Structure formats: C-alpha cells, structure tokens
Amino acid sequence: YQRRVRAPPPQIPPRMRVLSIQSFVTHGFVGNKCAMFALQVLGFDVDAINSVNLSNHTGYPVWRGQVLSGDELWTVFDGLQQSGLLDGYTHLLTGYMRSSTCLERVGDMYRVLKERNPSLIFVCDPVLGDDGKLYVPSENVSVMRSLVPSTDFIFPNQTEAELLAERSIECVPSALRCIARLHELGPSLVVITSSAIGSEPDHLLLLGSWLRRDVPDATPERFQLSVPRLDGRFTGTGDLFSALMLVGMWRELDAANAAPPSAARACERALASLQAVLARTVEYGRTRPAGAVPETPELRLVQSVADLQEPQIVIRATPVSTTF
C-alpha cells in the first residue's frame, strides 16, 4: 500500500462577503429574506443581522414577532466580533430600521468594519417613507441623514431623497439638484429609485448619478430609466433592487471586466431582474382566488432565479443632459 499525496488545492480568489442588516420575515420576501436569497444566488456570502423578526410583513391582517432595540442589534454584532468573525466583510448592506437607536448602532458597526477593511463598501437603502409619508419615527430622519456621509451607494425613493437632501423634487432639474446635494454629503452613487416627475403618467422615472471618487476631475455619469407602472403594492422591491445593485456595481468595477465601468449598465441589469420578478408575481396573482390576502402576492423570487442570474434587458438607460 502506498499512500497517495494530494496536490495542494487551487488558489481561491478573495470572496465577496456581505453583512446585511435589515428586517426579516418567516413567510414571504422582504428585507433580509429577499436580499440574502438574491445575493447568495449570485455568488455572494451573506451574514445577516435582523432588525425586526416577524411572522410576515405588515400588509397582512395579523403579524407577530420582535423588534430589536439598538442595544439588542449591537449584541448580535458584538457576538460576531468576540468570535473573531468580522474580518473579510467587503460590503455592508442596510435597510429597514424601526428605531433611531438602531441607526446609531449601524453607524458604530460601520466604523468598526471600516477600520478592519478600509475598502469596505457601504450600500444603503434609507427606508424612511414613501409618497410623502413616513413609516418610521420622525427622529429616524436626522439620524439617517447623519449616516449619509459614510455611505458609498445610496438608493432612496423620491420621498427619502427629499428628506435626506432637504430639497424638494418637482421636476428633473430639481431631482438632479437633490442628487448633487447627496453627492456633496458623501455617496458616490445615488439612485432615486422611483419618482413621479416623468413625462409619462403611467411610468415611474428612475434617476441615477455616479461620481467616481477614484478618478481625478471626474464628471458624474447621469442617467434615467422610464419604468411602466404595475398594478399592486409590492413589498420587498427596494430590498431586492439594493442587493442587485450591490452585485451589479461589483461586476462593473471588477478588474477582469474589459468594458469601462458604468452605473447605468448595472442599473439596467438590476431593473431587468426586478421587472421580471414583478411580472411573474403579477401573473401568479391572476391565479389566486378573489379576496386573497394580501391583495398583492409575495414576490415570486424562487421561481425567478434564472432572471436574477441572466436577466433579459428591455429598458435601457438614457443619459441625462439637463442643466440645473
């Protein structure tokens, strides 16, 4: 008998590792339940801290669960720290936080992670409200505003962009001024994920701007996409979009990518995946019995894996040249 000597394993490239701090539901797809699935399907390692842990989202007649305080959120993070598990995070992804103390603790977590990895990318969905209304306590706004300088990529809707930039949005030029203000505060990539300022009433307008900090005298890449409105109040769409943009921007900035990086291209891809998921969700909704609760079904995410991995791009971004 001769013992066979194994050859050393091949070199494994550095892995992409995300710490995602958002809500969680046992049933359905919002928050971490949504973002984790998409990120893992696309090859990212994800660790999750759940800011709330509910049976289902609040669009149902009944929900049960726990809402974590800032200290409880930190306890979970500190467990990772004490176990030596904080090294290697490449991205911090954040979403819904019920309380301002949770947002303050997120700032503390960011500083710890950034010290360990100066290249950490902070991706933020500043969940505050929509359609001119807040669905978090009002004190969250000022605390979220204080976090903006730490973020690299931020994806507010129109209401959230107005609150964070302290600017009103009535038209494309005013939206661009709002985005410029957010750039001044910190993030290099700002995408207003939905606004009602487009020329087509049955469409939503998505506006984005990427101002590269690593390129001297760079000018922003400004772009827009006009997206058809769909019937229904979908949950989890912002969480999914943020996760998909995290992956899309990593792909654009990958040194192996021969083409010059483009945030507009990343946005086209993320939106194509999202629209495919929504189309499948709408189609499924037509098969449900009348009076089904909630009225709009959960995202058909598991059924849309192929669209997450290789979306068919239908809506193309166009440059925004409007002066402001």
PDB file of C-alpha atoms in Angstrom:
ATOM      1  CA  TYR A   1       0.000   0.000   0.000  1.00  0.00           C
ATOM      2  CA  GLN A   2       1.399   3.359  -0.995  1.00  0.00           C
ATOM      3  CA  ARG A   3      -0.095   6.490   0.453  1.00  0.00           C
ATOM      4  CA  ARG A   4      -1.133   8.980  -2.211  1.00  0.00           C
ATOM      5  CA  VAL A   5      -0.048  12.547  -1.607  1.00  0.00           C
ATOM      6  CA  ARG A   6      -2.723  15.052  -2.535  1.00  0.00           C
ATOM      7  CA  ALA A   7      -1.803  18.071  -4.580  1.00  0.00           C
ATOM      8  CA  PRO A   8      -2.431  21.423  -2.860  1.00  0.00           C
ATOM      9  CA  PRO A   9      -5.845  22.943  -3.608  1.00  0.00           C
ATOM     10  CA  PRO A  10      -6.014  25.684  -6.239  1.00  0.00           C
ATOM     11  CA  GLN A  11      -5.790  29.291  -5.118  1.00  0.00           C
ATOM     12  CA  ILE A  12      -9.229  30.506  -4.099  1.00  0.00           C
ATOM     13  CA  PRO A  13      -9.898  34.145  -5.043  1.00  0.00           C
ATOM     14  CA  PRO A  14     -10.946  36.531  -2.275  1.00  0.00           C
ATOM     15  CA  ARG A  15     -14.663  36.035  -1.676  1.00  0.00           C
ATOM     16  CA  MET A  16     -17.278  38.720  -1.603  1.00  0.00           C
ATOM     17  CA  ARG A  17     -18.790  38.801   1.871  1.00  0.00           C
ATOM     18  CA  VAL A  18     -21.743  40.958   2.875  1.00  0.00           C
ATOM     19  CA  LEU A  19     -23.067  41.889   6.301  1.00  0.00           C
ATOM     20  CA  SER A  20     -26.739  42.689   5.733  1.00  0.00           C
ATOM     21  CA  ILE A  21     -28.706  44.485   8.461  1.00  0.00           C
ATOM     22  CA  GLN A  22     -32.422  44.623   7.664  1.00  0.00           C
ATOM     23  CA  SER A  23     -35.808  43.272   8.627  1.00  0.00           C
ATOM     24  CA  PHE A  24     -36.687  39.576   8.422  1.00  0.00           C
ATOM     25  CA  VAL A  25     -39.933  37.669   7.912  1.00  0.00           C
ATOM     26  CA  THR A  26     -40.568  33.967   8.353  1.00  0.00           C
ATOM     27  CA  HIS A  27     -43.026  33.917   5.437  1.00  0.00           C
ATOM     28  CA  GLY A  28     -42.525  35.908   2.263  1.00  0.00           C
ATOM     29  CA  PHE A  29     -39.741  38.021   0.824  1.00  0.00           C
ATOM     30  CA  VAL A  30     -38.846  41.378   2.313  1.00  0.00           C
ATOM     31  CA  GLY A  31     -35.674  42.712   3.919  1.00  0.00           C
ATOM     32  CA  ASN A  32     -33.001  40.145   4.629  1.00  0.00           C
ATOM     33  CA  LYS A  33     -35.211  37.290   3.433  1.00  0.00           C
ATOM     34  CA  CYS A  34     -35.224  38.916  -0.001  1.00  0.00           C
ATOM     35  CA  ALA A  35     -31.703  40.347  -0.181  1.00  0.00           C
ATOM     36  CA  MET A  36     -29.953  37.239   1.128  1.00  0.00           C
ATOM     37  CA  PHE A  37     -31.578  34.969  -1.428  1.00  0.00           C
ATOM     38  CA  ALA A  38     -30.620  37.207  -4.346  1.00  0.00           C
ATOM     39  CA  LEU A  39     -27.055  37.736  -3.134  1.00  0.00           C
ATOM     40  CA  GLN A  40     -26.436  34.052  -2.462  1.00  0.00           C
ATOM     41  CA  VAL A  41     -27.863  33.003  -5.816  1.00  0.00           C
ATOM     42  CA  LEU A  42     -25.404  35.445  -7.394  1.00  0.00           C
ATOM     43  CA  GLY A  43     -22.419  34.015  -5.527  1.00  0.00           C
ATOM     44  CA  PHE A  44     -22.031  36.296  -2.523  1.00  0.00           C
ATOM     45  CA  ASP A  45     -21.573  35.079   1.049  1.00  0.00           C
ATOM     46  CA  VAL A  46     -24.064  36.833   3.323  1.00  0.00           C
ATOM     47  CA  ASP A  47     -24.283  37.143   7.091  1.00  0.00           C
ATOM     48  CA  ALA A  48     -27.484  38.716   8.380  1.00  0.00           C
ATOM     49  CA  ILE A  49     -28.488  40.715  11.421  1.00  0.00           C
ATOM     50  CA  ASN A  50     -32.251  41.112  11.608  1.00  0.00           C
ATOM     51  CA  SER A  51     -33.535  44.488  12.814  1.00  0.00           C
ATOM     52  CA  VAL A  52     -37.020  43.010  13.187  1.00  0.00           C
ATOM     53  CA  ASN A  53     -38.095  39.381  13.162  1.00  0.00           C
ATOM     54  CA  LEU A  54     -41.730  38.998  12.137  1.00  0.00           C
ATOM     55  CA  SER A  55     -44.023  36.171  11.134  1.00  0.00           C
ATOM     56  CA  ASN A  56     -44.903  38.020   7.894  1.00  0.00           C
ATOM     57  CA  HIS A  57     -44.927  41.568   6.560  1.00  0.00           C
ATOM     58  CA  THR A  58     -47.372  44.117   7.900  1.00  0.00           C
ATOM     59  CA  GLY A  59     -49.627  44.036   4.848  1.00  0.00           C
ATOM     60  CA  TYR A  60     -51.352  41.001   6.390  1.00  0.00           C
ATOM     61  CA  PRO A  61     -54.223  41.408   8.873  1.00  0.00           C
ATOM     62  CA  VAL A  62     -52.060  39.913  11.649  1.00  0.00           C
ATOM     63  CA  TRP A  63     -48.335  39.744  12.261  1.00  0.00           C
ATOM     64  CA  ARG A  64     -46.294  38.733  15.281  1.00  0.00           C
ATOM     65  CA  GLY A  65     -42.656  38.939  16.250  1.00  0.00           C
ATOM     66  CA  GLN A  66     -39.924  41.058  17.755  1.00  0.00           C
ATOM     67  CA  VAL A  67     -38.470  44.489  17.036  1.00  0.00           C
ATOM     68  CA  LEU A  68     -34.850  44.777  18.129  1.00  0.00           C
ATOM     69  CA  SER A  69     -33.533  47.777  20.040  1.00  0.00           C
ATOM     70  CA  GLY A  70     -30.196  49.336  19.208  1.00  0.00           C
ATOM     71  CA  ASP A  71     -28.525  47.516  22.100  1.00  0.00           C
ATOM     72  CA  GLU A  72     -30.012  44.176  21.004  1.00  0.00           C
ATOM     73  CA  LEU A  73     -28.749  44.797  17.482  1.00  0.00           C
ATOM     74  CA  TRP A  74     -25.287  45.534  18.860  1.00  0.00           C
ATOM     75  CA  THR A  75     -25.340  42.366  20.983  1.00  0.00           C
ATOM     76  CA  VAL A  76     -25.558  40.246  17.833  1.00  0.00           C
ATOM     77  CA  PHE A  77     -22.776  42.252  16.152  1.00  0.00           C
ATOM     78  CA  ASP A  78     -20.620  42.015  19.271  1.00  0.00           C
ATOM     79  CA  GLY A  79     -21.063  38.244  19.240  1.00  0.00           C
ATOM     80  CA  LEU A  80     -19.520  38.197  15.765  1.00  0.00           C
ATOM     81  CA  GLN A  81     -16.751  40.482  16.991  1.00  0.00           C
ATOM     82  CA  GLN A  82     -15.945  38.426  20.080  1.00  0.00           C
ATOM     83  CA  SER A  83     -15.846  35.271  17.944  1.00  0.00           C
ATOM     84  CA  GLY A  84     -13.342  36.831  15.536  1.00  0.00           C
ATOM     85  CA  LEU A  85     -15.789  36.824  12.618  1.00  0.00           C
ATOM     86  CA  LEU A  86     -15.647  40.446  11.465  1.00  0.00           C
ATOM     87  CA  ASP A  87     -12.650  40.133   9.166  1.00  0.00           C
ATOM     88  CA  GLY A  88     -13.349  39.741   5.462  1.00  0.00           C
ATOM     89  CA  TYR A  89     -16.522  41.752   5.001  1.00  0.00           C
ATOM     90  CA  THR A  90     -16.372  43.539   1.654  1.00  0.00           C
ATOM     91  CA  HIS A  91     -19.823  45.153   1.844  1.00  0.00           C
ATOM     92  CA  LEU A  92     -22.224  46.476   4.458  1.00  0.00           C
ATOM     93  CA  LEU A  93     -25.845  46.483   3.265  1.00  0.00           C
ATOM     94  CA  THR A  94     -28.568  48.160   5.329  1.00  0.00           C
ATOM     95  CA  GLY A  95     -32.329  48.523   5.033  1.00  0.00           C
ATOM     96  CA  TYR A  96     -35.284  48.927   7.406  1.00  0.00           C
ATOM     97  CA  MET A  97     -34.550  50.048  10.971  1.00  0.00           C
ATOM     98  CA  ARG A  98     -37.501  50.708  13.226  1.00  0.00           C
ATOM     99  CA  SER A  99     -35.746  52.954  15.739  1.00  0.00           C
ATOM    100  CA  SER A 100     -33.175  55.741  15.685  1.00  0.00           C
ATOM    101  CA  THR A 101     -31.075  53.810  18.219  1.00  0.00           C
ATOM    102  CA  CYS A 102     -30.720  51.003  15.666  1.00  0.00           C
ATOM    103  CA  LEU A 103     -29.490  53.502  13.087  1.00  0.00           C
ATOM    104  CA  GLU A 104     -26.989  54.896  15.587  1.00  0.00           C
ATOM    105  CA  ARG A 105     -25.702  51.395  16.237  1.00  0.00           C
ATOM    106  CA  VAL A 106     -25.381  50.800  12.494  1.00  0.00           C
ATOM    107  CA  GLY A 107     -23.047  53.799  12.453  1.00  0.00           C
ATOM    108  CA  ASP A 108     -20.991  52.189  15.212  1.00  0.00           C
ATOM    109  CA  MET A 109     -20.858  48.905  13.283  1.00  0.00           C
ATOM    110  CA  TYR A 110     -19.779  50.687  10.122  1.00  0.00           C
ATOM    111  CA  ARG A 111     -16.861  52.342  11.912  1.00  0.00           C
ATOM    112  CA  VAL A 112     -15.658  49.006  13.309  1.00  0.00           C
ATOM    113  CA  LEU A 113     -15.898  47.297   9.903  1.00  0.00           C
ATOM    114  CA  LYS A 114     -14.287  50.210   8.051  1.00  0.00           C
ATOM    115  CA  GLU A 115     -11.321  50.144  10.416  1.00  0.00           C
ATOM    116  CA  ARG A 116     -10.824  46.466   9.644  1.00  0.00           C
ATOM    117  CA  ASN A 117     -11.302  46.903   5.892  1.00  0.00           C
ATOM    118  CA  PRO A 118     -10.757  50.436   4.547  1.00  0.00           C
ATOM    119  CA  SER A 119     -12.115  49.242   1.181  1.00  0.00           C
ATOM    120  CA  LEU A 120     -15.493  48.281   2.687  1.00  0.00           C
ATOM    121  CA  ILE A 121     -18.422  49.465   0.545  1.00  0.00           C
ATOM    122  CA  PHE A 122     -21.478  50.712   2.424  1.00  0.00           C
ATOM    123  CA  VAL A 123     -24.695  50.173   0.431  1.00  0.00           C
ATOM    124  CA  CYS A 124     -27.732  51.872   1.960  1.00  0.00           C
ATOM    125  CA  ASP A 125     -31.459  51.687   1.310  1.00  0.00           C
ATOM    126  CA  PRO A 126     -32.589  54.533   3.595  1.00  0.00           C
ATOM    127  CA  VAL A 127     -36.009  53.168   4.441  1.00  0.00           C
ATOM    128  CA  LEU A 128     -37.931  56.141   5.808  1.00  0.00           C
ATOM    129  CA  GLY A 129     -41.199  56.506   3.897  1.00  0.00           C
ATOM    130  CA  ASP A 130     -42.871  56.896   0.522  1.00  0.00           C
ATOM    131  CA  ASP A 131     -45.495  59.010  -1.227  1.00  0.00           C
ATOM    132  CA  GLY A 132     -44.711  61.929   1.076  1.00  0.00           C
ATOM    133  CA  LYS A 133     -45.379  59.941   4.279  1.00  0.00           C
ATOM    134  CA  LEU A 134     -43.079  58.469   6.921  1.00  0.00           C
ATOM    135  CA  TYR A 135     -43.405  54.882   8.086  1.00  0.00           C
ATOM    136  CA  VAL A 136     -40.691  55.159  10.737  1.00  0.00           C
ATOM    137  CA  PRO A 137     -40.443  57.522  13.740  1.00  0.00           C
ATOM    138  CA  SER A 138     -39.608  61.088  12.682  1.00  0.00           C
ATOM    139  CA  GLU A 139     -36.346  61.094  14.660  1.00  0.00           C
ATOM    140  CA  ASN A 140     -35.002  58.467  12.256  1.00  0.00           C
ATOM    141  CA  VAL A 141     -34.687  61.108   9.538  1.00  0.00           C
ATOM    142  CA  SER A 142     -31.974  63.182  11.212  1.00  0.00           C
ATOM    143  CA  VAL A 143     -30.053  60.086  12.298  1.00  0.00           C
ATOM    144  CA  MET A 144     -30.204  58.642   8.786  1.00  0.00           C
ATOM    145  CA  ARG A 145     -29.046  61.999   7.434  1.00  0.00           C
ATOM    146  CA  SER A 146     -26.006  61.766   9.723  1.00  0.00           C
ATOM    147  CA  LEU A 147     -25.207  58.329   8.235  1.00  0.00           C
ATOM    148  CA  VAL A 148     -25.256  59.531   4.620  1.00  0.00           C
ATOM    149  CA  PRO A 149     -21.598  60.733   4.626  1.00  0.00           C
ATOM    150  CA  SER A 150     -20.497  57.187   5.456  1.00  0.00           C
ATOM    151  CA  THR A 151     -22.370  55.572   2.571  1.00  0.00           C
ATOM    152  CA  ASP A 152     -20.868  54.723  -0.819  1.00  0.00           C
ATOM    153  CA  PHE A 153     -24.069  53.784  -2.678  1.00  0.00           C
ATOM    154  CA  ILE A 154     -27.493  55.049  -1.609  1.00  0.00           C
ATOM    155  CA  PHE A 155     -30.867  54.159  -3.135  1.00  0.00           C
ATOM    156  CA  PRO A 156     -33.676  56.408  -1.846  1.00  0.00           C
ATOM    157  CA  ASN A 157     -37.104  56.824  -3.363  1.00  0.00           C
ATOM    158  CA  GLN A 158     -38.305  60.373  -4.094  1.00  0.00           C
ATOM    159  CA  THR A 159     -39.630  60.993  -0.581  1.00  0.00           C
ATOM    160  CA  GLU A 160     -36.453  59.713   1.058  1.00  0.00           C
ATOM    161  CA  ALA A 161     -34.195  61.721  -1.280  1.00  0.00           C
ATOM    162  CA  GLU A 162     -36.123  64.893  -0.423  1.00  0.00           C
ATOM    163  CA  LEU A 163     -35.844  64.200   3.316  1.00  0.00           C
ATOM    164  CA  LEU A 164     -32.116  63.422   3.237  1.00  0.00           C
ATOM    165  CA  ALA A 165     -31.067  66.244   0.912  1.00  0.00           C
ATOM    166  CA  GLU A 166     -33.566  68.706   2.410  1.00  0.00           C
ATOM    167  CA  ARG A 167     -34.610  69.633  -1.102  1.00  0.00           C
ATOM    168  CA  SER A 168     -37.973  69.331  -2.835  1.00  0.00           C
ATOM    169  CA  ILE A 169     -38.343  67.497  -6.145  1.00  0.00           C
ATOM    170  CA  GLU A 170     -40.844  68.723  -8.713  1.00  0.00           C
ATOM    171  CA  CYS A 171     -39.007  68.075 -11.982  1.00  0.00           C
ATOM    172  CA  VAL A 172     -35.846  66.501 -13.388  1.00  0.00           C
ATOM    173  CA  PRO A 173     -33.629  69.572 -12.739  1.00  0.00           C
ATOM    174  CA  SER A 174     -34.742  69.728  -9.086  1.00  0.00           C
ATOM    175  CA  ALA A 175     -34.112  65.981  -8.759  1.00  0.00           C
ATOM    176  CA  LEU A 176     -30.605  66.482 -10.124  1.00  0.00           C
ATOM    177  CA  ARG A 177     -30.012  69.249  -7.595  1.00  0.00           C
ATOM    178  CA  CYS A 178     -31.158  66.860  -4.884  1.00  0.00           C
ATOM    179  CA  ILE A 179     -28.759  64.195  -6.145  1.00  0.00           C
ATOM    180  CA  ALA A 180     -25.918  66.739  -6.307  1.00  0.00           C
ATOM    181  CA  ARG A 181     -26.567  67.614  -2.674  1.00  0.00           C
ATOM    182  CA  LEU A 182     -26.379  63.944  -1.694  1.00  0.00           C
ATOM    183  CA  HIS A 183     -23.084  63.646  -3.594  1.00  0.00           C
ATOM    184  CA  GLU A 184     -21.793  66.581  -1.545  1.00  0.00           C
ATOM    185  CA  LEU A 185     -22.735  64.746   1.638  1.00  0.00           C
ATOM    186  CA  GLY A 186     -20.817  61.608   0.689  1.00  0.00           C
ATOM    187  CA  PRO A 187     -22.122  58.802  -1.527  1.00  0.00           C
ATOM    188  CA  SER A 188     -20.522  58.341  -4.932  1.00  0.00           C
ATOM    189  CA  LEU A 189     -23.581  56.579  -6.379  1.00  0.00           C
ATOM    190  CA  VAL A 190     -27.086  57.956  -5.868  1.00  0.00           C
ATOM    191  CA  VAL A 191     -30.117  56.371  -7.500  1.00  0.00           C
ATOM    192  CA  ILE A 192     -33.583  57.783  -6.886  1.00  0.00           C
ATOM    193  CA  THR A 193     -35.383  54.500  -7.376  1.00  0.00           C
ATOM    194  CA  SER A 194     -38.827  55.876  -8.153  1.00  0.00           C
ATOM    195  CA  SER A 195     -40.242  59.301  -8.791  1.00  0.00           C
ATOM    196  CA  ALA A 196     -43.436  60.728 -10.272  1.00  0.00           C
ATOM    197  CA  ILE A 197     -41.758  63.513 -12.263  1.00  0.00           C
ATOM    198  CA  GLY A 198     -41.516  61.806 -15.642  1.00  0.00           C
ATOM    199  CA  SER A 199     -43.395  62.973 -18.724  1.00  0.00           C
ATOM    200  CA  GLU A 200     -45.466  59.770 -18.877  1.00  0.00           C
ATOM    201  CA  PRO A 201     -48.100  59.443 -16.125  1.00  0.00           C
ATOM    202  CA  ASP A 202     -48.222  55.651 -16.432  1.00  0.00           C
ATOM    203  CA  HIS A 203     -44.463  55.384 -15.866  1.00  0.00           C
ATOM    204  CA  LEU A 204     -42.115  55.956 -12.921  1.00  0.00           C
ATOM    205  CA  LEU A 205     -38.807  57.707 -13.526  1.00  0.00           C
ATOM    206  CA  LEU A 206     -35.591  56.313 -12.065  1.00  0.00           C
ATOM    207  CA  LEU A 207     -32.731  58.825 -11.908  1.00  0.00           C
ATOM    208  CA  GLY A 208     -29.120  57.951 -11.121  1.00  0.00           C
ATOM    209  CA  SER A 209     -25.739  59.623 -10.843  1.00  0.00           C
ATOM    210  CA  TRP A 210     -22.314  58.096 -10.265  1.00  0.00           C
ATOM    211  CA  LEU A 211     -19.467  60.412  -9.313  1.00  0.00           C
ATOM    212  CA  ARG A 212     -16.311  58.329  -9.130  1.00  0.00           C
ATOM    213  CA  ARG A 213     -14.060  59.359  -6.256  1.00  0.00           C
ATOM    214  CA  ASP A 214     -11.108  57.337  -7.614  1.00  0.00           C
ATOM    215  CA  VAL A 215     -10.911  59.292 -10.890  1.00  0.00           C
ATOM    216  CA  PRO A 216      -9.437  62.822 -10.730  1.00  0.00           C
ATOM    217  CA  ASP A 217     -11.739  65.562 -12.042  1.00  0.00           C
ATOM    218  CA  ALA A 218     -14.435  63.016 -12.872  1.00  0.00           C
ATOM    219  CA  THR A 219     -17.802  64.213 -14.089  1.00  0.00           C
ATOM    220  CA  PRO A 220     -20.925  62.357 -12.932  1.00  0.00           C
ATOM    221  CA  GLU A 221     -22.444  59.645 -15.082  1.00  0.00           C
ATOM    222  CA  ARG A 222     -26.087  60.784 -15.008  1.00  0.00           C
ATOM    223  CA  PHE A 223     -28.806  58.549 -16.385  1.00  0.00           C
ATOM    224  CA  GLN A 224     -32.521  57.846 -16.292  1.00  0.00           C
ATOM    225  CA  LEU A 225     -34.836  54.910 -16.940  1.00  0.00           C
ATOM    226  CA  SER A 226     -38.578  55.147 -17.513  1.00  0.00           C
ATOM    227  CA  VAL A 227     -40.364  52.204 -15.920  1.00  0.00           C
ATOM    228  CA  PRO A 228     -44.006  51.189 -16.580  1.00  0.00           C
ATOM    229  CA  ARG A 229     -46.220  51.281 -13.509  1.00  0.00           C
ATOM    230  CA  LEU A 230     -47.670  47.938 -12.433  1.00  0.00           C
ATOM    231  CA  ASP A 231     -50.901  47.413 -10.539  1.00  0.00           C
ATOM    232  CA  GLY A 232     -50.374  46.414  -6.933  1.00  0.00           C
ATOM    233  CA  ARG A 233     -48.397  47.435  -3.856  1.00  0.00           C
ATOM    234  CA  PHE A 234     -45.411  45.134  -3.919  1.00  0.00           C
ATOM    235  CA  THR A 235     -43.269  44.513  -0.844  1.00  0.00           C
ATOM    236  CA  GLY A 236     -39.538  43.840  -0.932  1.00  0.00           C
ATOM    237  CA  THR A 237     -38.814  45.607  -4.223  1.00  0.00           C
ATOM    238  CA  GLY A 238     -36.423  48.143  -2.707  1.00  0.00           C
ATOM    239  CA  ASP A 239     -34.608  45.424  -0.766  1.00  0.00           C
ATOM    240  CA  LEU A 240     -34.188  43.372  -3.926  1.00  0.00           C
ATOM    241  CA  PHE A 241     -33.056  46.353  -6.010  1.00  0.00           C
ATOM    242  CA  SER A 242     -30.370  47.334  -3.475  1.00  0.00           C
ATOM    243  CA  ALA A 243     -28.992  43.794  -3.372  1.00  0.00           C
ATOM    244  CA  LEU A 244     -28.939  43.562  -7.161  1.00  0.00           C
ATOM    245  CA  MET A 245     -27.190  46.936  -7.458  1.00  0.00           C
ATOM    246  CA  LEU A 246     -24.564  45.821  -4.946  1.00  0.00           C
ATOM    247  CA  VAL A 247     -23.753  42.889  -7.215  1.00  0.00           C
ATOM    248  CA  GLY A 248     -24.049  44.946 -10.390  1.00  0.00           C
ATOM    249  CA  MET A 249     -21.586  47.600  -9.236  1.00  0.00           C
ATOM    250  CA  TRP A 250     -19.139  44.940  -8.077  1.00  0.00           C
ATOM    251  CA  ARG A 251     -19.271  43.438 -11.568  1.00  0.00           C
ATOM    252  CA  GLU A 252     -18.771  46.831 -13.188  1.00  0.00           C
ATOM    253  CA  LEU A 253     -15.738  47.576 -11.016  1.00  0.00           C
ATOM    254  CA  ASP A 254     -14.235  44.095 -11.352  1.00  0.00           C
ATOM    255  CA  ALA A 255     -10.730  44.393 -12.799  1.00  0.00           C
ATOM    256  CA  ALA A 256     -11.497  41.466 -15.119  1.00  0.00           C
ATOM    257  CA  ASN A 257     -14.240  43.498 -16.817  1.00  0.00           C
ATOM    258  CA  ALA A 258     -12.891  44.752 -20.149  1.00  0.00           C
ATOM    259  CA  ALA A 259     -15.545  47.441 -20.621  1.00  0.00           C
ATOM    260  CA  PRO A 260     -15.324  50.775 -18.759  1.00  0.00           C
ATOM    261  CA  PRO A 261     -17.483  50.578 -15.633  1.00  0.00           C
ATOM    262  CA  SER A 262     -20.987  52.023 -15.881  1.00  0.00           C
ATOM    263  CA  ALA A 263     -23.557  52.517 -13.134  1.00  0.00           C
ATOM    264  CA  ALA A 264     -26.229  52.892 -15.824  1.00  0.00           C
ATOM    265  CA  ARG A 265     -25.456  49.394 -17.090  1.00  0.00           C
ATOM    266  CA  ALA A 266     -25.619  47.990 -13.545  1.00  0.00           C
ATOM    267  CA  CYS A 267     -28.966  49.709 -13.115  1.00  0.00           C
ATOM    268  CA  GLU A 268     -30.312  48.285 -16.388  1.00  0.00           C
ATOM    269  CA  ARG A 269     -29.431  44.797 -15.225  1.00  0.00           C
ATOM    270  CA  ALA A 270     -30.856  45.202 -11.717  1.00  0.00           C
ATOM    271  CA  LEU A 271     -34.064  46.687 -13.078  1.00  0.00           C
ATOM    272  CA  ALA A 272     -34.409  43.907 -15.661  1.00  0.00           C
ATOM    273  CA  SER A 273     -34.230  41.276 -12.919  1.00  0.00           C
ATOM    274  CA  LEU A 274     -36.668  43.204 -10.743  1.00  0.00           C
ATOM    275  CA  GLN A 275     -39.166  43.727 -13.571  1.00  0.00           C
ATOM    276  CA  ALA A 276     -39.045  40.023 -14.438  1.00  0.00           C
ATOM    277  CA  VAL A 277     -39.771  39.100 -10.813  1.00  0.00           C
ATOM    278  CA  LEU A 278     -42.667  41.568 -10.706  1.00  0.00           C
ATOM    279  CA  ALA A 279     -44.105  40.323 -13.997  1.00  0.00           C
ATOM    280  CA  ARG A 280     -44.062  36.768 -12.679  1.00  0.00           C
ATOM    281  CA  THR A 281     -45.642  37.942  -9.418  1.00  0.00           C
ATOM    282  CA  VAL A 282     -48.440  39.740 -11.288  1.00  0.00           C
ATOM    283  CA  GLU A 283     -49.075  36.654 -13.414  1.00  0.00           C
ATOM    284  CA  TYR A 284     -49.259  34.476 -10.308  1.00  0.00           C
ATOM    285  CA  GLY A 285     -51.661  36.963  -8.708  1.00  0.00           C
ATOM    286  CA  ARG A 286     -54.148  36.394 -11.509  1.00  0.00           C
ATOM    287  CA  THR A 287     -54.429  32.737 -10.488  1.00  0.00           C
ATOM    288  CA  ARG A 288     -55.355  33.492  -6.871  1.00  0.00           C
ATOM    289  CA  PRO A 289     -58.973  33.385  -5.677  1.00  0.00           C
ATOM    290  CA  ALA A 290     -60.890  36.628  -5.315  1.00  0.00           C
ATOM    291  CA  GLY A 291     -60.369  38.249  -1.925  1.00  0.00           C
ATOM    292  CA  ALA A 292     -56.978  36.618  -1.293  1.00  0.00           C
ATOM    293  CA  VAL A 293     -54.945  38.337   1.437  1.00  0.00           C
ATOM    294  CA  PRO A 294     -52.779  40.250   0.975  1.00  0.00           C
ATOM    295  CA  GLU A 295     -54.181  41.630  -2.268  1.00  0.00           C
ATOM    296  CA  THR A 296     -50.720  41.697  -3.904  1.00  0.00           C
ATOM    297  CA  PRO A 297     -48.913  38.348  -3.549  1.00  0.00           C
ATOM    298  CA  GLU A 298     -45.410  37.829  -2.224  1.00  0.00           C
ATOM    299  CA  LEU A 299     -42.604  38.244  -4.742  1.00  0.00           C
ATOM    300  CA  ARG A 300     -42.091  35.107  -6.865  1.00  0.00           C
ATOM    301  CA  LEU A 301     -38.393  35.150  -6.127  1.00  0.00           C
ATOM    302  CA  VAL A 302     -37.575  31.439  -6.033  1.00  0.00           C
ATOM    303  CA  GLN A 303     -39.335  30.983  -9.366  1.00  0.00           C
ATOM    304  CA  SER A 304     -37.183  33.763 -10.879  1.00  0.00           C
ATOM    305  CA  VAL A 305     -33.647  32.503 -10.252  1.00  0.00           C
ATOM    306  CA  ALA A 306     -32.810  32.491 -13.969  1.00  0.00           C
ATOM    307  CA  ASP A 307     -33.897  36.138 -14.208  1.00  0.00           C
ATOM    308  CA  LEU A 308     -31.652  37.080 -11.301  1.00  0.00           C
ATOM    309  CA  GLN A 309     -28.680  35.392 -12.883  1.00  0.00           C
ATOM    310  CA  GLU A 310     -29.177  36.308 -16.551  1.00  0.00           C
ATOM    311  CA  PRO A 311     -31.851  38.973 -16.965  1.00  0.00           C
ATOM    312  CA  GLN A 312     -33.157  39.982 -20.373  1.00  0.00           C
ATOM    313  CA  ILE A 313     -32.640  43.724 -20.545  1.00  0.00           C
ATOM    314  CA  VAL A 314     -35.623  45.527 -22.063  1.00  0.00           C
ATOM    315  CA  ILE A 315     -35.442  49.023 -20.554  1.00  0.00           C
ATOM    316  CA  ARG A 316     -32.300  50.919 -21.486  1.00  0.00           C
ATOM    317  CA  ALA A 317     -30.854  53.858 -19.596  1.00  0.00           C
ATOM    318  CA  THR A 318     -30.518  57.192 -21.369  1.00  0.00           C
ATOM    319  CA  PRO A 319     -28.086  59.969 -20.429  1.00  0.00           C
ATOM    320  CA  VAL A 320     -29.455  62.962 -18.579  1.00  0.00           C
ATOM    321  CA  SER A 321     -28.107  66.176 -20.023  1.00  0.00           C
ATOM    322  CA  THR A 322     -30.489  68.588 -18.328  1.00  0.00           C
ATOM    323  CA  THR A 323     -28.676  71.518 -16.735  1.00  0.00           C
ATOM    324  CA  PHE A 324     -29.610  72.517 -13.222  1.00  0.00           C
TER     325      PHE A 324
END
